[in-house]
Amino acid sequence: MPANLGDRLRDVRKRRGMTQQKLARESGVSVSLIRKLEQGERQDARLETVRRLAASLRVPTMRLVTESAEDGASLATLDQWAPVRRALTAPLRDVAELDEPPTAEGVREALGAAVPLFSGDRFGELQALLPPLIRDADTVARLDPEGRAVRVRLLQLTGWLLTQTRQFEAAEWCLGAALDGSADRLQGASTVNTMCWLLLRRGKLGEARELATQWADDTEPRLSRATPDELSAWGWLLLRLSAAAVRDNRAEEAEDALRLAHSAAVALGREFAPGRDFLRAFGPVTVALKRTENAMVLDRPDVVLKLASKIPAAGFRSTSNNRNRHLLDVADAYARTRQYGQAVDTLASIRSAAPEWLPNQRYARDILGRVVAGRRTLTGEMRSLADTVGLPV
């Protein structure tokens, strides 16, 4: 198969005997975008857009997708985070030459104080805090087992953050180092959970499915005896498997994985975060959020809004790892059903909760683009959001 997305799309479309116009009608993707992809004017598209094309052509998404279906970080983002990336690969310091060598206890306390910055997407503060913290963690990791555990935890969080900001190569290095240093399979599963998300964001659906399947099989507990930590780890791997499968047009496989994740959530009985780790928070609400996400991938905005209306908002803290990401699906569902006011209100609520996170979301830019295209005139709120997400209007 040709390496270029447009070439692959054109070859499969012709083999199916479809015109660009017919593919546009069946997929809901504009003829203009299909033409630009096939002519090489556009080199990529959002993974969900490629999935809709593949579904209409009756092929797995991976038949069309290139190695990286989504852009990486912008040059501005790379520049902002350069000190963090340099700290990750900096030469180790000679402890004997340090006036006040860091201690495992001190680094652990500093990391604990930083966790709210991660969960709150406070990128500006993390850019300043992480370089010295990473260097100190590297130092204490050589001194005792407790220091190694602290470093693994910091690498997990930093790898998640780098994935969030689309710095994919640095995230891959970071998560690989965390996995190598994991003390047990549950700690490893926590890292693999983020590794699967990284693969999804890079469009590597097959690799994400394989990795999630392998680790889900290896960590599957007996439900009657499973600890909350085991249920959380297994459940999240199943959710990653479901996310990869649904994007690769394997709806039955995605539903099977989601059903098993629901079983783990029922056994758990509540939302639970092992060690108060927001990245591993899992339970019935988390599964409901991911079921809604799958419905949006399948282009069922009516189902998204129906499911979303049943998800409790009270007492469930919004983070980019759960509710804020879910609200993007809700905004998209409103936009696709021409409820533009509700879509804009939803995006505005996300900006209020996560002002540093929203500008990094290409999905938000696409949603607002759909709103702008459907409106004759733009409100002040729409123009303000367009500035936030970098959408020219």
XYZ file of C-alpha atoms in Angstrom:
393
model
C 0.000 0.000 0.000
C 1.222 3.554 -0.648
C 2.586 5.353 2.423
C 0.603 8.539 1.805
C -2.901 8.792 3.282
C -4.305 10.409 0.140
C -2.836 7.727 -2.121
C -4.270 4.973 0.059
C -7.652 6.632 0.114
C -7.749 7.020 -3.673
C -6.649 3.415 -4.303
C -9.257 1.882 -1.992
C -11.998 4.193 -3.237
C -11.344 3.213 -6.859
C -11.251 -0.491 -5.987
C -14.665 -0.044 -4.402
C -15.920 1.653 -7.563
C -16.889 4.806 -5.681
C -16.658 8.391 -6.850
C -15.445 11.112 -4.504
C -18.997 12.447 -4.394
C -20.473 9.086 -3.381
C -17.820 8.589 -0.695
C -18.603 12.060 0.632
C -22.326 11.316 0.804
C -21.858 8.002 2.601
C -19.147 9.137 5.015
C -20.325 12.667 5.769
C -16.816 13.946 4.948
C -16.797 16.881 2.547
C -15.878 16.352 -1.100
C -13.432 19.222 -0.697
C -11.476 17.436 2.044
C -11.476 14.122 0.150
C -10.183 15.897 -2.952
C -7.471 17.737 -1.024
C -6.309 14.498 0.609
C -6.162 12.597 -2.657
C -4.362 15.435 -4.453
C -1.828 15.825 -1.648
C -2.935 19.321 -0.666
C -3.674 17.926 2.805
C -1.313 15.360 4.284
C -3.458 14.213 7.182
C -6.856 14.297 8.862
C -8.212 13.662 12.335
C -8.318 9.969 13.178
C -12.110 10.071 13.572
C -12.420 11.520 10.054
C -10.269 8.722 8.623
C -12.405 6.188 10.495
C -15.572 7.510 8.840
C -13.955 7.230 5.410
C -12.749 3.706 6.159
C -16.167 2.652 7.453
C -17.830 3.802 4.228
C -15.165 1.945 2.220
C -15.675 -1.157 4.415
C -12.017 -1.495 5.441
C -10.262 -1.246 8.830
C -9.119 2.273 9.632
C -5.507 1.091 9.638
C -5.838 0.309 5.920
C -5.902 4.049 5.321
C -4.113 5.608 8.234
C -0.491 6.672 8.034
C 1.902 6.121 10.929
C 0.884 9.386 12.553
C -2.647 10.390 11.667
C -2.517 13.434 13.923
C -0.062 16.286 14.053
C 2.544 16.476 16.767
C 3.211 19.511 18.894
C 3.508 22.956 17.379
C 6.889 24.675 17.258
C 5.737 27.034 20.008
C 4.827 24.098 22.258
C 8.135 22.359 21.582
C 9.992 25.537 22.486
C 8.027 26.018 25.710
C 8.716 22.475 26.914
C 12.333 22.201 25.723
C 13.816 22.493 29.255
C 11.680 19.545 30.400
C 12.786 17.362 27.489
C 16.424 18.279 28.091
C 16.122 17.361 31.771
C 14.825 13.905 30.866
C 17.969 12.979 28.951
C 20.565 15.108 30.783
C 23.755 13.377 32.033
C 23.512 12.113 35.598
C 25.014 14.401 38.229
C 27.831 13.357 40.541
C 26.182 13.178 43.977
C 29.516 13.859 45.705
C 29.726 17.249 44.006
C 26.311 18.432 45.182
C 26.231 20.793 48.166
C 22.810 19.519 49.269
C 21.986 16.184 47.629
C 18.232 15.564 47.272
C 16.543 12.912 49.385
C 13.892 10.421 48.352
C 11.542 11.816 50.993
C 12.027 15.380 49.786
C 11.468 14.464 46.139
C 8.378 12.438 47.062
C 6.912 15.402 48.941
C 7.680 17.753 46.042
C 6.026 15.344 43.611
C 2.971 15.047 45.857
C 2.645 18.827 45.856
C 2.919 18.836 42.052
C 0.182 16.263 41.381
C -2.616 18.907 41.518
C -0.740 20.797 38.816
C -0.892 17.722 36.571
C -4.546 16.963 37.253
C -5.431 20.645 36.859
C -3.521 21.046 33.559
C -1.540 23.959 34.982
C 1.051 23.829 32.242
C 2.800 27.098 32.967
C 3.703 26.096 36.523
C 4.767 22.603 35.429
C 7.137 24.002 32.810
C 9.103 25.720 35.585
C 8.815 22.995 38.225
C 9.595 19.845 36.251
C 13.229 20.294 35.097
C 14.759 20.476 38.610
C 12.339 17.849 39.920
C 13.318 15.429 37.146
C 17.026 15.949 37.863
C 16.495 15.378 41.580
C 14.450 12.240 40.904
C 17.224 10.871 38.667
C 19.688 11.452 41.479
C 17.706 9.781 44.278
C 16.807 6.846 42.021
C 20.449 5.762 42.174
C 20.524 5.813 45.963
C 17.709 3.581 47.198
C 14.590 1.630 46.079
C 12.270 4.320 47.424
C 13.962 6.836 45.154
C 13.448 4.555 42.154
C 9.728 4.280 42.916
C 9.417 8.073 43.100
C 11.166 8.431 39.752
C 8.829 5.921 38.099
C 5.811 7.836 39.365
C 7.241 11.134 38.074
C 7.999 9.572 34.673
C 4.437 8.232 34.455
C 2.978 11.672 35.061
C 5.459 13.424 32.779
C 4.811 10.902 30.002
C 1.086 11.538 30.334
C 1.678 15.305 30.223
C 3.883 15.048 27.120
C 1.225 12.938 25.422
C -1.366 15.520 26.390
C 0.694 18.262 24.735
C 1.427 16.084 21.657
C 5.173 15.735 22.271
C 4.994 12.133 21.206
C 8.640 11.114 20.895
C 9.548 12.481 24.324
C 6.437 10.844 25.792
C 7.441 7.481 24.324
C 10.895 7.726 25.876
C 9.472 8.787 29.213
C 6.894 6.004 29.424
C 9.390 3.398 28.270
C 11.724 4.402 31.098
C 8.830 4.250 33.578
C 7.869 0.761 32.414
C 11.465 -0.447 32.680
C 11.582 0.771 36.277
C 8.200 -0.595 37.368
C 8.366 -2.672 40.525
C 5.308 -4.878 39.821
C 2.678 -5.638 37.193
C 0.123 -3.161 38.566
C 2.592 -0.304 38.388
C 3.503 -1.491 34.912
C -0.155 -1.641 33.883
C -0.596 1.985 34.940
C 2.217 2.978 32.580
C 0.894 0.784 29.763
C -2.489 2.465 30.112
C -0.887 5.778 29.117
C 1.272 4.079 26.472
C -1.918 2.818 24.805
C -3.338 6.333 24.838
C -0.114 7.608 23.250
C -0.427 5.014 20.484
C -4.046 6.021 19.923
C -3.113 9.672 19.570
C -0.438 8.728 17.028
C -2.927 6.716 14.994
C -1.218 3.387 15.743
C -4.451 1.523 16.335
C -3.113 -1.973 15.756
C -0.259 -1.507 18.207
C -2.619 -0.032 20.790
C -5.023 -2.990 20.448
C -2.232 -5.532 20.741
C -0.612 -3.884 23.755
C -3.915 -3.407 25.591
C -4.996 -6.986 24.830
C -1.721 -8.473 26.034
C -1.724 -6.581 29.311
C -5.440 -7.050 29.905
C -4.970 -10.807 29.513
C -1.948 -10.788 31.831
C -3.644 -8.716 34.542
C -7.178 -10.191 34.390
C -8.203 -10.897 38.000
C -10.803 -13.220 39.422
C -13.632 -10.763 40.050
C -14.718 -12.401 43.303
C -11.255 -11.922 44.802
C -9.940 -8.873 42.959
C -8.630 -5.879 44.869
C -9.737 -2.366 43.848
C -6.262 -1.730 42.431
C -6.512 -4.830 40.236
C -9.987 -3.924 39.005
C -8.892 -0.394 38.144
C -5.822 -1.587 36.215
C -7.727 -4.249 34.282
C -10.685 -1.987 33.599
C -8.559 0.783 32.116
C -6.727 -1.619 29.800
C -10.095 -2.844 28.542
C -11.188 0.742 27.924
C -8.044 1.368 25.866
C -8.702 -1.834 23.923
C -12.257 -0.696 23.246
C -11.082 2.747 22.125
C -8.586 1.266 19.666
C -11.070 -1.277 18.311
C -13.912 1.181 17.720
C -11.578 3.528 15.844
C -10.434 0.623 13.677
C -14.033 -0.227 12.696
C -14.165 -3.296 14.946
C -17.394 -2.412 16.686
C -18.141 -5.865 18.131
C -14.668 -6.165 19.628
C -15.007 -2.673 21.075
C -18.357 -3.530 22.656
C -17.027 -6.799 24.130
C -14.149 -4.932 25.789
C -16.509 -2.253 27.061
C -18.810 -4.910 28.504
C -15.918 -6.480 30.422
C -14.833 -3.059 31.673
C -18.386 -2.513 32.892
C -18.155 -5.817 34.805
C -14.995 -4.579 36.514
C -16.708 -1.284 37.367
C -19.735 -3.093 38.811
C -17.440 -5.272 40.923
C -15.718 -2.131 42.149
C -19.054 -0.493 42.884
C -17.873 3.122 42.857
C -15.357 5.521 41.377
C -11.994 4.580 42.847
C -8.544 6.158 42.416
C -5.734 3.853 43.627
C -3.408 5.894 45.797
C -5.503 8.970 44.886
C -3.994 8.733 41.401
C -6.265 10.693 39.069
C -4.861 8.818 36.063
C -6.152 5.510 37.413
C -9.542 6.698 38.638
C -11.999 4.060 37.457
C -15.566 3.006 38.080
C -19.087 3.045 36.624
C -18.963 6.722 35.670
C -15.625 6.328 33.876
C -17.051 3.463 31.813
C -20.124 5.578 30.997
C -17.866 8.382 29.770
C -15.988 6.006 27.488
C -19.208 4.465 26.181
C -20.255 7.971 25.170
C -16.883 8.545 23.498
C -17.327 5.352 21.459
C -20.762 6.542 20.341
C -19.235 9.787 19.084
C -16.539 7.881 17.192
C -19.357 5.914 15.534
C -20.974 9.245 14.586
C -24.056 8.793 16.763
C -24.568 12.268 18.256
C -28.107 11.374 19.292
C -26.793 8.499 21.399
C -24.060 10.733 22.833
C -26.553 13.284 24.108
C -28.842 10.575 25.485
C -26.011 8.870 27.370
C -24.531 12.173 28.558
C -27.843 13.212 30.115
C -27.600 10.207 32.443
C -24.033 10.797 33.638
C -23.958 12.487 37.057
C -22.087 15.762 37.185
C -22.311 16.473 40.906
C -19.398 15.294 42.970
C -17.361 14.263 39.941
C -14.305 16.445 39.556
C -13.626 17.671 36.028
C -10.174 16.804 34.713
C -8.845 16.470 31.177
C -8.578 12.749 31.848
C -12.340 12.317 32.264
C -15.108 14.873 32.196
C -13.452 17.656 30.185
C -12.625 15.190 27.401
C -16.177 13.866 27.629
C -17.576 17.367 27.270
C -15.788 17.732 23.936
C -17.876 14.792 22.696
C -20.994 16.496 24.034
C -20.069 19.750 22.273
C -19.441 17.835 19.053
C -22.810 16.084 19.361
C -24.537 19.445 19.772
C -22.688 20.843 16.754
C -23.556 17.845 14.582
C -27.230 18.201 15.496
C -27.095 21.949 14.738
C -27.599 22.967 18.353
C -24.863 25.546 18.003
C -25.667 27.565 21.085
C -25.348 24.532 23.342
C -22.118 23.541 21.617
C -20.595 26.957 22.278
C -21.809 26.968 25.898
C -20.193 23.557 26.430
C -16.871 24.673 24.958
C -16.991 27.798 27.112
C -17.526 25.669 30.225
C -14.460 23.583 29.328
C -12.386 26.724 28.858
C -13.468 27.954 32.251
C -12.438 24.658 33.903
C -9.237 24.040 31.903
C -8.000 27.221 30.177
C -4.508 25.856 29.503
C -5.758 22.474 28.262
C -8.341 23.515 25.683
C -5.917 25.317 23.295
C -4.024 22.026 22.861
C -7.126 20.159 21.652
C -7.372 19.860 17.896
C -10.755 18.257 18.463
C -12.037 21.516 19.980
C -10.838 23.432 16.931
C -12.702 21.057 14.623
C -15.896 21.332 16.671
C -15.816 25.117 16.650
C -15.059 25.035 12.938
C -18.279 23.087 12.428
C -20.171 25.676 14.464
C -18.693 28.579 12.507
C -19.512 26.889 9.195
C -23.140 26.488 10.247
C -23.676 30.069 11.372
C -24.276 33.156 9.271
C -23.014 35.483 11.979
C -20.687 34.879 14.897
C -21.246 35.928 18.490
C -18.556 37.480 20.635
C -18.254 34.210 22.559
C -17.640 32.299 19.333
C -14.908 34.695 18.263
C -13.309 34.503 21.697
C -13.313 30.692 21.603
C -11.879 30.776 18.106
C -8.951 32.808 19.450
C -8.512 30.324 22.295
C -8.301 27.219 20.071
C -6.470 28.907 17.187
C -9.265 28.815 14.624
C -9.096 31.580 11.970
C -12.463 33.301 11.510
